[in-house]
C-alpha positions as CSV (number, residue, x, y, z in Angstrom):
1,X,0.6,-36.0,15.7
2,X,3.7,-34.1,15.3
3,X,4.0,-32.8,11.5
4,X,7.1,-33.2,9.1
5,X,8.5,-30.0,7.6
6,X,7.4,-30.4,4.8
7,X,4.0,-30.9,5.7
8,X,4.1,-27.8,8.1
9,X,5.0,-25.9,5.4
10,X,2.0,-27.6,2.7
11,X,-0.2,-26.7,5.5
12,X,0.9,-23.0,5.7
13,X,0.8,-22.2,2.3
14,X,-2.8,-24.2,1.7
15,X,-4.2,-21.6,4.6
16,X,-2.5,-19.1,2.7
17,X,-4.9,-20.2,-0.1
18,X,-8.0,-19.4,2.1
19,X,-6.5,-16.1,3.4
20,X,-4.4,-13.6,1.9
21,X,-2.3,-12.8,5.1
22,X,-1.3,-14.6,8.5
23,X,-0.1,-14.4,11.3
24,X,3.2,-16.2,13.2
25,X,1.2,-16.2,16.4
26,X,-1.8,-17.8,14.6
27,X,-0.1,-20.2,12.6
28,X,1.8,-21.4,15.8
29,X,-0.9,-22.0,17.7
30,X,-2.9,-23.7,15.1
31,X,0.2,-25.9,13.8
32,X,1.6,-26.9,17.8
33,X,4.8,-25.7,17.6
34,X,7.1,-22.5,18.6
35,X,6.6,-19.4,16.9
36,X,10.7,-19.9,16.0
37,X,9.9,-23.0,13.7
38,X,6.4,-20.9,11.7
39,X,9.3,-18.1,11.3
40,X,12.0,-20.6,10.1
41,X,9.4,-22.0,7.7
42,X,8.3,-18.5,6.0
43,X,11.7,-17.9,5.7
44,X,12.5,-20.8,3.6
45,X,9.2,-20.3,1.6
46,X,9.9,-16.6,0.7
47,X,13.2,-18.1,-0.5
48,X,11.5,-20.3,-2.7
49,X,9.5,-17.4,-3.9
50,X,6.1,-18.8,-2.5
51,X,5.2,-16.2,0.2
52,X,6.4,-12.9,1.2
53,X,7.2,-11.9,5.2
54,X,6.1,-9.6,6.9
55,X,6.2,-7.7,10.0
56,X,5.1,-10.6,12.0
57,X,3.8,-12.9,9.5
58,X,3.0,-13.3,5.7
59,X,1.2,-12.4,2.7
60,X,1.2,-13.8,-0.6
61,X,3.5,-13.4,-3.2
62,X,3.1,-9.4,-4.6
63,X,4.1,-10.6,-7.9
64,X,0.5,-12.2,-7.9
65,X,-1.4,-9.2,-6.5
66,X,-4.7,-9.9,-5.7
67,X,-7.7,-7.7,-6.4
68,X,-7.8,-4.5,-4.0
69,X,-11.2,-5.9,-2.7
70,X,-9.2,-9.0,-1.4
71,X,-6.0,-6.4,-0.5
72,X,-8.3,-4.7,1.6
73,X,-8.4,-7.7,4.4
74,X,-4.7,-7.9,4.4
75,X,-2.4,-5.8,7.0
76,X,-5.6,-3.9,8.5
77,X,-3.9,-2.9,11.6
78,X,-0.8,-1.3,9.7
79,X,-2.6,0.3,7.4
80,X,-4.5,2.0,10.3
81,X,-1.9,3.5,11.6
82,X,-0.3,4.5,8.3
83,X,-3.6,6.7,8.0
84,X,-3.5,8.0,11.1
85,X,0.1,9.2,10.7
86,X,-0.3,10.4,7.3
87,X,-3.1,12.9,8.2
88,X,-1.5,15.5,9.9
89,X,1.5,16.0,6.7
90,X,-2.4,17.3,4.6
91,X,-3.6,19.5,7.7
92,X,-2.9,22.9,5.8
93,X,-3.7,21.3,2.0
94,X,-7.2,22.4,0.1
95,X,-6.9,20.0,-2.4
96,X,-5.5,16.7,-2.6
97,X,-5.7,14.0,-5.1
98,X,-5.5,10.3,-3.9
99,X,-4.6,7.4,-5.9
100,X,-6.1,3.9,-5.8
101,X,-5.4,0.9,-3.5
102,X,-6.3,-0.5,0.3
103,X,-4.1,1.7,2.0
104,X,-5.0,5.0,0.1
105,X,-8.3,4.2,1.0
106,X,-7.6,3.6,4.9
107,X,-6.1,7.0,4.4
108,X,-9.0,8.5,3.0
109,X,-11.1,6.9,5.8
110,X,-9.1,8.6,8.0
111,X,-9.3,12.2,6.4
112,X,-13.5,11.7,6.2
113,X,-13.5,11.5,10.1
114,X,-11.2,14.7,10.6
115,X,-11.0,16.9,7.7
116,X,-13.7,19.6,6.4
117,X,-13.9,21.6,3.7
118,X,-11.3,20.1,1.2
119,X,-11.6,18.8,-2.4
120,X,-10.7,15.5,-3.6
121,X,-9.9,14.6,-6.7
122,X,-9.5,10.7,-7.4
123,X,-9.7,7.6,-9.2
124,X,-10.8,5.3,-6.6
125,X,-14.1,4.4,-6.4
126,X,-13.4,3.1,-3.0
127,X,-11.8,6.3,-1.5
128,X,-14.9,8.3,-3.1
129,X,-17.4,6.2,-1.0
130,X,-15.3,6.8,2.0
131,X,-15.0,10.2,1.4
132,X,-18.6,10.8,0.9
133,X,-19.3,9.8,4.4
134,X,-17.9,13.6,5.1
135,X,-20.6,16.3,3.5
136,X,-18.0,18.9,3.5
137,X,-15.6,17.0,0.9
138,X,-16.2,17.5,-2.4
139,X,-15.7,14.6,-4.7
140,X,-14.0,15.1,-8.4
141,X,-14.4,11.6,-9.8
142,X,-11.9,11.6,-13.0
143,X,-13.1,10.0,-16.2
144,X,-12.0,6.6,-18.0
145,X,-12.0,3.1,-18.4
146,X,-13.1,1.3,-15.7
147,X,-10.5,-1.2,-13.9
148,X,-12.9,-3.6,-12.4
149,X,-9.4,-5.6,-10.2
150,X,-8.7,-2.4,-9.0
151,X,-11.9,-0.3,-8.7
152,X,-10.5,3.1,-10.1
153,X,-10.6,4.8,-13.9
154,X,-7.7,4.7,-16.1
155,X,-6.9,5.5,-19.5
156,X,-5.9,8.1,-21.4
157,X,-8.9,10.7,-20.6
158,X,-7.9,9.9,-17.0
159,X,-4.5,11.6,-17.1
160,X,-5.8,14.2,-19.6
161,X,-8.4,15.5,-17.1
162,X,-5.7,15.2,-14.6
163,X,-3.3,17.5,-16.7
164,X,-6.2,20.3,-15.9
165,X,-5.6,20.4,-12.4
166,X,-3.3,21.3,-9.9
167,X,-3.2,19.7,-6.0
168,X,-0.9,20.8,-2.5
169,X,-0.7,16.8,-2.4
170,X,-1.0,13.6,-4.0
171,X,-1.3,10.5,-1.9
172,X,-0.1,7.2,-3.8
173,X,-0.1,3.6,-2.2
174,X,2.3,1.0,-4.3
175,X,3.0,-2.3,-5.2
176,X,6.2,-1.9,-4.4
177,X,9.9,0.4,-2.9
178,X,12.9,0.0,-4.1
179,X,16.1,2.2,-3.6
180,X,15.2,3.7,-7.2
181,X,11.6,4.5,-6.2
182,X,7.9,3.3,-6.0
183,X,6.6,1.1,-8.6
184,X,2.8,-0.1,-9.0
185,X,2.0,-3.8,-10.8
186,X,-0.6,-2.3,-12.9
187,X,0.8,-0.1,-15.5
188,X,-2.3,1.6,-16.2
189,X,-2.6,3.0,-12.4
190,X,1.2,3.4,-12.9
191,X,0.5,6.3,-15.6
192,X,-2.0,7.7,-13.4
193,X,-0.1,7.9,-10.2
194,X,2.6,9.2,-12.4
195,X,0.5,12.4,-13.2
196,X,-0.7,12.9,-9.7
197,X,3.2,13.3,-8.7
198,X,3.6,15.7,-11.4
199,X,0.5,17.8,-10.9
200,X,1.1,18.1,-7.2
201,X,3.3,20.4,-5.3
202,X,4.1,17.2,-2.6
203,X,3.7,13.8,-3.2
204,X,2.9,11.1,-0.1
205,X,3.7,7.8,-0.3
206,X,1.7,5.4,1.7
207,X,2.9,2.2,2.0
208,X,3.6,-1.2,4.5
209,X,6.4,-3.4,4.9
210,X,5.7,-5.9,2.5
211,X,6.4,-3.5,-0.3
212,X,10.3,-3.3,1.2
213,X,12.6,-4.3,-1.9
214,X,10.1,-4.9,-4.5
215,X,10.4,-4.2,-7.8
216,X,7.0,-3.9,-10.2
217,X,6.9,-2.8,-13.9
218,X,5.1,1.0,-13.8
219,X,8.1,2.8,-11.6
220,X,5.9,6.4,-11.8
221,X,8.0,8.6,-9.6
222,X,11.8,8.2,-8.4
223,X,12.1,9.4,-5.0
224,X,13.5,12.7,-5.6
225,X,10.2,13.3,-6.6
226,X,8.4,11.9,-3.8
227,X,8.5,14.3,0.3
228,X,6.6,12.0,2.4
229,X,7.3,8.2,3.3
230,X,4.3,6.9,5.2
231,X,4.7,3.2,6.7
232,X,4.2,0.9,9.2
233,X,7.8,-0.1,10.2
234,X,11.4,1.8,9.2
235,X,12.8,0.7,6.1
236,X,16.7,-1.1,6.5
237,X,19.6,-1.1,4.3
238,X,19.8,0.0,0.8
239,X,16.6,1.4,0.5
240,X,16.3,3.2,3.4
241,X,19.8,4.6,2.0
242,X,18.1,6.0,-0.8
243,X,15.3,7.3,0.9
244,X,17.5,9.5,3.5
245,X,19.7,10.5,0.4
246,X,16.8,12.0,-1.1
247,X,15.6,13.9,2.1
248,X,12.7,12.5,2.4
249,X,10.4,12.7,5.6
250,X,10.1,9.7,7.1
251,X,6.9,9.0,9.2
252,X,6.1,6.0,10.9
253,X,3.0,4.6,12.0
């Protein structure tokens, strides 16, 4: 039987209960009808503040960011290719520090496969067990309180051991890019990212398309501080504005 609206659209966010992302193709085939009406619907429930599009489908709202265990089934396939395409920007660097988050560590994934010989210094307990898949990278695991939502140290002693070091590149993921910069939800991985940027001599951000035009508390670099722009699909309008106006390198995955 053919569904109402309204309960099309109950449906789509009650599966978007069960899974943090999906699909326009899946939800068409899954609710009988055109992949026109699922994309009519997701526009009128990111209106309402309920969902957030994306590059062929949905996620949940990023003002209620999950946990970066349950970020780490969302987007898979763009955050592949963002690590693939941020590689080659670290080819000449012998140190790099790397910030938490899904996409960071997709990154790091990538750099355990290909790169020898480098240290990493990071917060992430998810982009050290990556990395430790690769013999030849050394690990610096920074001190702190332990962020169990996020799986990294923060604090205090975590940006004073950063101050210590020095990096050829940081690689932050984010909550969110807006014309005026990135921004992270959490505020304590926002002070964190924040040293990376200044300890660094470049600074890579890694991010998808969901992160377009979103604003979170922790801004921890404006984009003139920030070289690299790493994402799945070009940025539009007033952002991408800001980020040409700044002279950053755009790479897409």
């Amino acid at each position: 039987m053919k569904l109402s609206k309204g309960d099309r659209q109950s449906r789509i966010l009650s599966e978007l209960g069960r899974s943090p992302s999906l699909r326009v193709a899946d939800l068409a085939a899954r609710l009988t009808v055109s992949t026109e009406t699922i994309r009519r619907d997701l526009d009128e429930l990111t209106e309402q503040g309920l969902l957030n599009r994306t590059y062929g489908g949905a996620v949940r709202p990023l003002s209620t960011e999950p946990s970066v265990t349950e970020r780490h089934s969302l987007l898979v396939s763009e955050r592949e290719r963002i690590g693939r395409a941020a590689l080659p920007l670290i080819h000449a660097g012998h140190t790099i520090m790397i910030g938490s988050g899904s996409t960071t560590t997709h990154v790091a994934r990538r750099i355990a496969i290909e790169a020898k010989n480098i240290t990493v210094i990071t917060h992430s307990f998810g982009v050290a067990t990556v990395l430790a898949l690769n013999p030849t990278i050394k690990v610096l695991m920074l001190p702190g309180d332990y962020l169990a939502s996020e799986g990294a140290t923060v604090g205090v002693h975590t940006v004073s051991f950063l101050n210590g070091f020095y990096a050829d590149f940081a690689i932050l993921g984010a909550s969110g890019l807006s014309p005026d910069g990135p921004s992270e939800a959490l505020v304590e991985c926002g002070a964190v990212y924040s040293a990376m940027t200044m300890r660094a001599a470049q600074t890579i951000v890694v991010a998808d398309n969901s992160k377009f035009d979103r604003i979170f508390p922790a801004r921890y670099a404006s984009w003139r501080q920030v070289n690299h722009l790493v994402t799945d699909v070009a940025p539009e309008g007033v952002l991408l504005s800001s980020i040409q106006q700044n002279s950053i390198n755009l790479v897409v995955g």
